[in-house]
mmCIF file of C-alpha atoms in Angstrom:
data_model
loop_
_atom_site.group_PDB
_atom_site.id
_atom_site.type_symbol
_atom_site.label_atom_id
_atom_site.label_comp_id
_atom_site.label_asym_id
_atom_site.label_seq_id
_atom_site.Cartn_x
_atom_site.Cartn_y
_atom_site.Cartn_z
ATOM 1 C CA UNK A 1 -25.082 -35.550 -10.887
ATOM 2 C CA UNK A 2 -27.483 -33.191 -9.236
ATOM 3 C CA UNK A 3 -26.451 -33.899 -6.101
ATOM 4 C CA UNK A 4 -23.140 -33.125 -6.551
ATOM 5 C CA UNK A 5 -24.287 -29.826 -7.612
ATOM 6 C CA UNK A 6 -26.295 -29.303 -4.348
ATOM 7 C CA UNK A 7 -23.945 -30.800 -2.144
ATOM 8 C CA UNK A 8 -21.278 -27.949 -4.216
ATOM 9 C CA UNK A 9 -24.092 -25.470 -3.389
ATOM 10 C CA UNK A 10 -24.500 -26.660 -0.007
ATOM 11 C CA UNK A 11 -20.726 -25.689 0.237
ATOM 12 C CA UNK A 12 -20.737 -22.722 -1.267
ATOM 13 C CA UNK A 13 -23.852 -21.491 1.199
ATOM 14 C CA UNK A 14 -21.932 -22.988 4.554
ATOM 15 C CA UNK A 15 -18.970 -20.973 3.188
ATOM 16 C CA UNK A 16 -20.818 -17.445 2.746
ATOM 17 C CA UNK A 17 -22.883 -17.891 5.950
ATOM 18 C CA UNK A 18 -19.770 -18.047 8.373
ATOM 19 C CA UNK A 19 -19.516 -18.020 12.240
ATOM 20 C CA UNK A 20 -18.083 -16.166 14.634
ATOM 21 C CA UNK A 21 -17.313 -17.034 18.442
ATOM 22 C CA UNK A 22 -17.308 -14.906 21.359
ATOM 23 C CA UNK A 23 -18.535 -11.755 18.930
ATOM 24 C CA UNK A 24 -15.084 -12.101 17.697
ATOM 25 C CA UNK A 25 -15.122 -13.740 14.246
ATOM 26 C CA UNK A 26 -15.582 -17.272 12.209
ATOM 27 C CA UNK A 27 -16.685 -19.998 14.034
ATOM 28 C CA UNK A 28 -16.665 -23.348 11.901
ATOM 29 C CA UNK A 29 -17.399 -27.023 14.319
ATOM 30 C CA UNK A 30 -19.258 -30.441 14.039
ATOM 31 C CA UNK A 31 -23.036 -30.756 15.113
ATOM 32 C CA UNK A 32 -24.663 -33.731 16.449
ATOM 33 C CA UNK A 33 -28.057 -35.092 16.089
ATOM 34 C CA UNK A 34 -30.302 -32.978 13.474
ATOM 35 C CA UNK A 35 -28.521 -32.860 11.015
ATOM 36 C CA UNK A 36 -25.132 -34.754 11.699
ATOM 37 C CA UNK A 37 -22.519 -32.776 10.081
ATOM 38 C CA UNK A 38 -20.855 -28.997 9.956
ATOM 39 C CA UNK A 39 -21.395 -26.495 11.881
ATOM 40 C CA UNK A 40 -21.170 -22.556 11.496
ATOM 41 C CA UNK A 41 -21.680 -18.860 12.906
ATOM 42 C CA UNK A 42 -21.257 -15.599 12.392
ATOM 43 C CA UNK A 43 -21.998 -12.503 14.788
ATOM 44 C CA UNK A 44 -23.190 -9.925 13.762
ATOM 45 C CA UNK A 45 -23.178 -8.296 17.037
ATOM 46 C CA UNK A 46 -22.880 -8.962 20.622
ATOM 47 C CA UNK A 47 -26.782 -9.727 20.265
ATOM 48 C CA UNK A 48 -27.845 -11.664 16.912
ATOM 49 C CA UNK A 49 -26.098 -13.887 14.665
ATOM 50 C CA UNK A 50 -26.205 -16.090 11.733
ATOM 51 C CA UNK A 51 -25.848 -19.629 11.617
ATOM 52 C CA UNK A 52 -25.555 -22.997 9.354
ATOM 53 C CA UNK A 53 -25.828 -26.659 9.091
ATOM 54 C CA UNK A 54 -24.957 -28.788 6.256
ATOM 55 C CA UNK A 55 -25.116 -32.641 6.287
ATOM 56 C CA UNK A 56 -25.506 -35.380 3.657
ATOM 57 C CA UNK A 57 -25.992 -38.774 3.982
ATOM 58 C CA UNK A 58 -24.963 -41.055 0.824
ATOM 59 C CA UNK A 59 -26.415 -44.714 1.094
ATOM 60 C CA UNK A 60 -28.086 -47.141 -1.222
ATOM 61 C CA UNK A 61 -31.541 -46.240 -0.598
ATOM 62 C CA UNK A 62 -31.750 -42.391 -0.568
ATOM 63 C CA UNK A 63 -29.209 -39.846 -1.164
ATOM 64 C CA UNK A 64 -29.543 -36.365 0.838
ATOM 65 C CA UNK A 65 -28.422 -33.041 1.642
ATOM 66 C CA UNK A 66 -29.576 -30.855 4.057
ATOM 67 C CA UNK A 67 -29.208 -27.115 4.766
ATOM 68 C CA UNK A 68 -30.027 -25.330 7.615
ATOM 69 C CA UNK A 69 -29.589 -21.307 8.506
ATOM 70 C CA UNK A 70 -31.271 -19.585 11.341
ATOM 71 C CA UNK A 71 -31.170 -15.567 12.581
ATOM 72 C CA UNK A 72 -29.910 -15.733 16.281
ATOM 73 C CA UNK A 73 -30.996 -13.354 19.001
ATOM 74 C CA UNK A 74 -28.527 -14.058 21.866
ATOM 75 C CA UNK A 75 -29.272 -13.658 25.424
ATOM 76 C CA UNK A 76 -27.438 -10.464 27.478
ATOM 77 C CA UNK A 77 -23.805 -11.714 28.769
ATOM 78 C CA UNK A 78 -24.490 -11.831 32.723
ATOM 79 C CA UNK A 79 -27.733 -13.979 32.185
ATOM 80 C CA UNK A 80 -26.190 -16.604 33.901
ATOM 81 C CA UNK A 81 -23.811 -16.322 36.869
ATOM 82 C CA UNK A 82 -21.291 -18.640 35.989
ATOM 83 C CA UNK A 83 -17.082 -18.310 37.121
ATOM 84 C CA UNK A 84 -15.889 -18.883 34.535
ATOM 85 C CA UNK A 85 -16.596 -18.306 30.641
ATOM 86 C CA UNK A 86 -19.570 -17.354 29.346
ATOM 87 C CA UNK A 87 -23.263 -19.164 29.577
ATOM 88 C CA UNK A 88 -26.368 -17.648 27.488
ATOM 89 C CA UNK A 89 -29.409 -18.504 25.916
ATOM 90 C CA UNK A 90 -30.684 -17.712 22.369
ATOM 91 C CA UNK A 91 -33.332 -18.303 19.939
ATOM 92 C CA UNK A 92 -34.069 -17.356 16.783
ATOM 93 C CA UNK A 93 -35.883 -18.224 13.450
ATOM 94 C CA UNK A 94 -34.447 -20.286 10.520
ATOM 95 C CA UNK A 95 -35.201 -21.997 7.365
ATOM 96 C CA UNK A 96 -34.777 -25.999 6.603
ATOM 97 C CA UNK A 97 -33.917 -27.352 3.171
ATOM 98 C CA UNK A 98 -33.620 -30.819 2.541
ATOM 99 C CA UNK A 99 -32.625 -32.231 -1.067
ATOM 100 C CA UNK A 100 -33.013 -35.711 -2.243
ATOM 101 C CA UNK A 101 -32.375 -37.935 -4.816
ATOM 102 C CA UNK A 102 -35.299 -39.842 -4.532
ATOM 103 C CA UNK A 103 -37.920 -37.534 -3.611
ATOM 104 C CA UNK A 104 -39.147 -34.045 -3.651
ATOM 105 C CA UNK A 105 -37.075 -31.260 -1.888
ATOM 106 C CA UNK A 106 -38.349 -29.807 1.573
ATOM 107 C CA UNK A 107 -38.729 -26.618 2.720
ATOM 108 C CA UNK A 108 -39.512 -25.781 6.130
ATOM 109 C CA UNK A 109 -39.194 -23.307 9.202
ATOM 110 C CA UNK A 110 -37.979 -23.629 12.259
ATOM 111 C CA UNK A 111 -37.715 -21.810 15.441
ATOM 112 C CA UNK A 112 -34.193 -22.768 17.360
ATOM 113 C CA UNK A 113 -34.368 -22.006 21.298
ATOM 114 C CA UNK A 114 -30.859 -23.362 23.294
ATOM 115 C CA UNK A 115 -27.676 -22.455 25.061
ATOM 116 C CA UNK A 116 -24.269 -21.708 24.450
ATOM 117 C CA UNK A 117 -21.156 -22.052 26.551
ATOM 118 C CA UNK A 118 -18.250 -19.855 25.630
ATOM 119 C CA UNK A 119 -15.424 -21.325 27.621
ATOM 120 C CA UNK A 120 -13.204 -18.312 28.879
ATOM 121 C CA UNK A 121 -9.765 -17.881 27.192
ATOM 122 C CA UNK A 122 -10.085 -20.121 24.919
ATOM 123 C CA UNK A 123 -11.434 -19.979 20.685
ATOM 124 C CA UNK A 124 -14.474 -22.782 21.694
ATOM 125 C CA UNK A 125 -18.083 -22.646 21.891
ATOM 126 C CA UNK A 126 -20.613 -25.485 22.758
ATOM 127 C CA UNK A 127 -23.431 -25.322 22.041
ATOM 128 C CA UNK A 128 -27.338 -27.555 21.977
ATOM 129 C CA UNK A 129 -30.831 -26.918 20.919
ATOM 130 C CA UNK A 130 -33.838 -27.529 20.282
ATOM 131 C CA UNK A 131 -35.968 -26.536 17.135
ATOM 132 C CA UNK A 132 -39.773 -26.924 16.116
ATOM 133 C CA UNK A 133 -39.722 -26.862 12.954
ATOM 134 C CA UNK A 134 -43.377 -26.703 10.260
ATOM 135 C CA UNK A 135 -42.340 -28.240 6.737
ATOM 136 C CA UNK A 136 -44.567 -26.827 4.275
ATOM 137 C CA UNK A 137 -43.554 -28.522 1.119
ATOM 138 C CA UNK A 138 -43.681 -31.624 -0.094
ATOM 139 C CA UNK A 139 -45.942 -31.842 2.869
ATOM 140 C CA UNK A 140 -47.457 -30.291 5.891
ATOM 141 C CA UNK A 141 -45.736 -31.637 9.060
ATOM 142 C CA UNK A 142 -44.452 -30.268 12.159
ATOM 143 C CA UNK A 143 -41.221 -32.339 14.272
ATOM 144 C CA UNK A 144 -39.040 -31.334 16.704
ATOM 145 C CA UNK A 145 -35.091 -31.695 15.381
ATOM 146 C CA UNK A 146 -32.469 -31.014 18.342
ATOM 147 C CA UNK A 147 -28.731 -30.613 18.008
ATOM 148 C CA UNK A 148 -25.509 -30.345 20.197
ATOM 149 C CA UNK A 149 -22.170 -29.263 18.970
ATOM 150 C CA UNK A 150 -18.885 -27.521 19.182
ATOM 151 C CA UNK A 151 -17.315 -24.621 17.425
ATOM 152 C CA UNK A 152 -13.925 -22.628 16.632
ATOM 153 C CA UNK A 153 -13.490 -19.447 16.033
ATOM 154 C CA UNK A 154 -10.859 -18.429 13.819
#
């Protein structure tokens, strides 16, 4: 029961913290690697945005959900010299929540530095990172997650 209540929760947050692509609106995709599972952004500018992870995994042993959301600062658009679309770097600061069924929840912080490809004309974004991230709760540990994904903006 309770975690259908998170994982309703979980919606609800990827839902409110939306996405944007190309500083143009709601960008929604899949992400790879840490956590597995959807994607968002929002921009809030041509210089910082917002964005979210959700993931859960249902097995036998463990039930989870986790939540992640992260304040971007984007890198200016002629960093890179590319010829076509557009390349960038970004980091940020973020917060990671992880709720189980079996176990106390997790709280840490995390500090995503990556790169984003905009390809030109079209509503897609890839994107990959890499994240240090301190848990402070249940208990003091410090890991590395990474992810890769793709959005759309709407």
């Amino acid at each position: 029961m309770i975690i259908k209540k998170i994982f309703i929760a979980g919606l609800f947050t990827l839902l409110t913290v939306s996405v944007q692509a190309q500083n143009k609106g709601f960008a929604l995709g899949a992400q790879l690697f840490s956590p597995t599972g959807i994607s968002a952004k929002y921009a809030i500018s041509e210089s910082s945005s917002i964005t979210g992870a959700t993931s859960f995994r249902l097995n036998d042993f463990n039930n989870y959900i986790t939540l992640q959301g992260n304040f971007i600062l984007n890198g200016s658009k002629d960093q890179f010299n590319i010829e076509s679309g557009l390349l960038r770097s970004y980091y940020g600061i973020g917060l990671n929540l992880i709720f189980q069924e079996r176990g106390d929840a997790s709280i840490g912080f995390r500090i995503p530095i990556g790169v984003e490809y905009a390809l030109e004309n079209q509503p897609l974004e890839i994107y990959m990172d890499v994240a240090p991230t301190l848990s402070i709760k249940p208990n003091t540990m410090f890991y590395f997650d990474s992810s890769m994904g793709v959005r759309y903006f709407f």
